[in-house]
Amino acid sequence: MLKLKKALLIVDLQIDFCPGGRLAVPQADKIVPVINKYIKLFSKNKLPIFASRDWHPKKTSHFKKFGGRWPLHCVQNTKGAQFHPKLRLPQETIIISKGMSPQKDSYSAFDGEDSSGQSLYNLLKILGIEELYVGGLATDYCVKETVLGALRKGFKVRVLLDAIKGVDIKKDDSKKAIQEMKIQGAKIITFKELEEKWST
Ligand code: VGL
Ligand code: ZN
């Protein structure tokens, strides 16, 4: 099989999305040790690691207070916007900030940019990435939109089934999100499968 150049993309593993946070995803903290295992595996294989963060201005139409649908969360430079304290991001992790518009809702990491303003898409192209491994929060919002965005842009995508958690405002939202990602062409993988695959 053709060897595709891969990267890991960890979506929004931030304090506000974890239990105790302002927009807590049930059991979100459970995926942190699993994500850390993926990080180690990608680091060992010298593959790039991206971490997106929801990075909202104080005033944005994303928040209920200003006409949107969400409670205040992940406000730039607040504690809740920090990555989970147990997440072991290597120094070279490329941080992608998103949700910075005061007027627009956006969920996909492909709407985000690094500290120099480069889009995620351009960064992936520069690095020659062909296949993205996506985990994080939340399955039914940012993970879904990021995965569908990646597929539309022509990347191969693997969803890390043991390293995602959903909000499930409506029962089965996450299940439906996974179905939709599969229909659009994403493949599903778990850590054990990947570790075995890469050890041969
Ligand atoms: C997200 C709701 C609001 C997410 C972000 O990261 O999935 N969900 N903002
Ligand atoms: Zn948000």
Coordinates of C-alpha atoms and ligand atoms in Angstrom, one line a residue:
M1 CA 0.0 0.0 0.0
L2 CA 1.1 3.5 -0.7
K3 CA 2.6 5.1 2.3
L4 CA 0.6 8.3 3.1
K5 CA 2.1 11.0 5.1
K6 CA 0.1 11.3 8.3
A7 CA -0.6 13.8 11.1
L8 CA -2.5 13.8 14.4
L9 CA -5.1 16.4 15.0
I10 CA -6.4 16.8 18.6
V11 CA -9.6 18.8 18.6
D12 CA -10.4 21.2 21.5
L13 CA -9.3 19.2 24.5
Q14 CA -9.8 22.2 26.7
I15 CA -10.7 22.7 30.4
D16 CA -14.2 24.3 29.6
F17 CA -15.2 21.1 27.6
C18 CA -14.2 18.8 30.5
P19 CA -16.2 17.9 33.6
G20 CA -16.2 21.0 35.9
G21 CA -15.9 23.3 32.8
R22 CA -18.5 25.8 31.5
L23 CA -19.6 23.5 28.6
A24 CA -18.7 20.1 29.9
V25 CA -18.8 17.1 27.6
P26 CA -19.7 14.0 29.7
Q27 CA -16.6 11.9 30.4
A28 CA -14.4 14.2 28.3
D29 CA -11.5 13.7 30.7
K30 CA -11.6 9.9 30.0
I31 CA -10.0 10.4 26.6
V32 CA -7.0 12.3 27.9
P33 CA -4.8 9.3 28.7
V34 CA -5.8 7.7 25.3
I35 CA -4.9 10.9 23.4
N36 CA -1.6 10.9 25.2
K37 CA -0.9 7.4 23.9
Y38 CA -1.6 8.5 20.3
I39 CA 0.7 11.5 20.9
K40 CA 3.5 9.2 22.0
L41 CA 2.9 7.0 18.9
F42 CA 2.9 9.9 16.5
S43 CA 6.0 11.4 18.2
K44 CA 7.9 8.1 18.0
N45 CA 7.1 8.0 14.3
K46 CA 8.2 11.6 13.8
L47 CA 4.8 12.6 12.5
P48 CA 3.4 16.1 13.1
I49 CA 0.9 16.9 15.8
F50 CA -1.7 19.6 15.6
A51 CA -4.0 20.7 18.5
S52 CA -6.9 23.0 17.8
R53 CA -8.5 25.2 20.5
D54 CA -11.8 26.9 20.7
W55 CA -10.6 30.5 21.2
H56 CA -13.5 32.9 21.5
P57 CA -13.6 36.7 22.0
K58 CA -15.6 37.7 25.1
K59 CA -18.3 39.0 22.9
T60 CA -19.4 36.7 20.1
S61 CA -22.7 35.7 18.6
H62 CA -21.6 32.1 19.4
F63 CA -22.7 32.8 23.0
K64 CA -26.4 32.8 24.3
K65 CA -25.8 36.2 25.8
F66 CA -25.3 37.6 22.3
G67 CA -28.0 35.7 20.5
G68 CA -26.2 32.4 20.0
R69 CA -26.8 28.9 21.3
W70 CA -23.9 28.3 23.8
P71 CA -23.1 29.3 27.4
L72 CA -19.9 31.3 27.7
H73 CA -16.8 29.0 27.1
C74 CA -13.2 29.0 26.0
V75 CA -12.8 32.8 26.1
Q76 CA -9.3 33.8 24.9
N77 CA -6.7 33.8 27.6
T78 CA -8.9 32.4 30.4
K79 CA -8.3 29.3 32.4
G80 CA -11.2 27.5 30.7
A81 CA -9.6 27.9 27.3
Q82 CA -6.4 26.2 28.4
F83 CA -5.7 22.6 27.3
H84 CA -6.5 19.9 29.8
P85 CA -3.7 19.9 32.4
K86 CA -3.0 16.2 31.8
L87 CA -2.7 16.5 28.1
R88 CA 0.9 15.9 27.2
L89 CA 1.5 18.1 24.1
P90 CA 5.0 18.0 22.8
Q91 CA 6.9 21.4 22.3
E92 CA 6.6 21.1 18.6
T93 CA 2.8 20.8 18.6
I94 CA 1.2 23.2 16.1
I95 CA -1.7 25.1 17.9
I96 CA -4.6 26.0 15.7
S97 CA -7.0 28.7 17.1
K98 CA -10.6 28.9 15.9
G99 CA -13.9 30.6 16.7
M100 CA -12.3 34.0 16.9
S101 CA -15.0 35.8 14.9
P102 CA -17.4 38.0 16.9
Q103 CA -20.1 37.4 14.3
K104 CA -19.7 33.9 13.0
D105 CA -20.3 30.4 14.5
S106 CA -17.6 28.1 13.4
Y107 CA -16.8 24.6 14.5
S108 CA -14.2 23.2 12.1
A109 CA -10.5 23.4 12.8
F110 CA -10.2 24.2 9.1
D111 CA -11.6 27.6 9.9
G112 CA -8.7 28.1 12.3
E113 CA -5.1 29.3 12.0
D114 CA -1.8 29.1 13.8
S115 CA -0.1 32.0 15.7
S116 CA 1.2 33.5 12.4
G117 CA -2.2 33.4 10.7
Q118 CA -1.5 30.4 8.5
S119 CA -4.6 28.3 7.9
L120 CA -4.7 24.6 8.9
Y121 CA -5.1 23.7 5.3
N122 CA -2.0 25.5 4.2
L123 CA 0.0 24.1 7.1
L124 CA -1.0 20.6 6.2
K125 CA -0.2 21.2 2.5
I126 CA 3.2 22.6 3.3
L127 CA 4.0 19.5 5.4
G128 CA 2.8 17.2 2.6
I129 CA 0.1 15.6 4.8
E130 CA -2.3 13.3 3.1
E131 CA -4.0 11.5 6.0
L132 CA -5.4 13.0 9.2
Y133 CA -6.0 11.2 12.4
V134 CA -8.6 13.1 14.4
G135 CA -9.6 12.8 18.0
G136 CA -10.9 15.1 20.7
L137 CA -14.1 17.1 21.5
A138 CA -16.9 17.2 20.7
T139 CA -17.8 14.2 18.5
D140 CA -21.1 15.8 17.4
Y141 CA -19.7 19.4 16.8
C142 CA -16.1 20.3 16.3
V143 CA -14.8 16.7 15.6
K144 CA -17.6 16.1 13.1
E145 CA -17.2 19.5 11.3
T146 CA -13.4 19.1 11.2
V147 CA -13.6 15.6 9.8
L148 CA -16.1 16.5 7.1
G149 CA -14.1 19.6 6.3
A150 CA -10.9 17.5 5.9
L151 CA -12.8 15.0 3.6
R152 CA -14.1 17.9 1.5
K153 CA -10.6 19.2 1.1
G154 CA -9.4 15.8 -0.2
F155 CA -7.6 14.4 2.9
K156 CA -8.0 10.8 3.9
V157 CA -9.3 10.7 7.5
R158 CA -9.2 8.3 10.4
V159 CA -11.4 9.0 13.4
L160 CA -10.0 7.9 16.7
L161 CA -13.0 6.1 18.1
D162 CA -11.5 5.6 21.6
A163 CA -10.4 9.2 21.8
I164 CA -13.6 11.2 21.1
K165 CA -16.6 12.2 23.3
G166 CA -19.8 13.9 22.3
V167 CA -22.2 16.4 23.9
D168 CA -25.4 14.5 22.9
I169 CA -27.8 17.3 23.4
K170 CA -30.2 15.0 21.6
K171 CA -29.7 11.3 22.3
D172 CA -27.7 9.6 19.6
D173 CA -26.2 12.9 18.2
S174 CA -22.7 11.4 18.5
K175 CA -23.8 8.1 17.0
K176 CA -25.3 10.0 14.0
A177 CA -22.2 12.1 13.7
I178 CA -20.0 9.0 13.5
Q179 CA -22.4 7.5 10.9
E180 CA -22.2 10.7 8.8
M181 CA -18.4 10.9 9.0
K182 CA -18.3 7.2 7.8
I183 CA -20.7 7.9 4.9
Q184 CA -18.6 10.8 3.8
G185 CA -15.5 8.5 3.7
A186 CA -13.9 8.6 7.1
K187 CA -12.4 5.4 8.4
I188 CA -12.6 4.5 12.1
I189 CA -9.7 3.3 14.2
T190 CA -8.7 2.5 17.8
F191 CA -5.4 2.8 19.5
K192 CA -4.8 -1.0 19.7
E193 CA -5.5 -1.4 15.9
L194 CA -3.2 1.5 15.0
E195 CA -0.4 0.3 17.3
E196 CA -0.5 -3.1 15.8
K197 CA -0.7 -1.8 12.3
W198 CA 2.4 0.4 12.7
S199 CA 4.5 -2.2 14.6
T200 CA 4.6 -4.4 11.5
Ligands
VGL1 C1 -17.7 23.1 20.4 C2 -19.8 23.8 21.0 C3 -19.4 25.1 21.0 C4 -16.7 22.0 20.1 C5 -17.3 24.4 20.4 O1 -15.5 22.2 20.2 O2 -17.2 20.9 19.8 N1 -18.9 22.8 20.7 N2 -18.1 25.4 20.7
ZN2 ZN -17.3 27.3 21.0

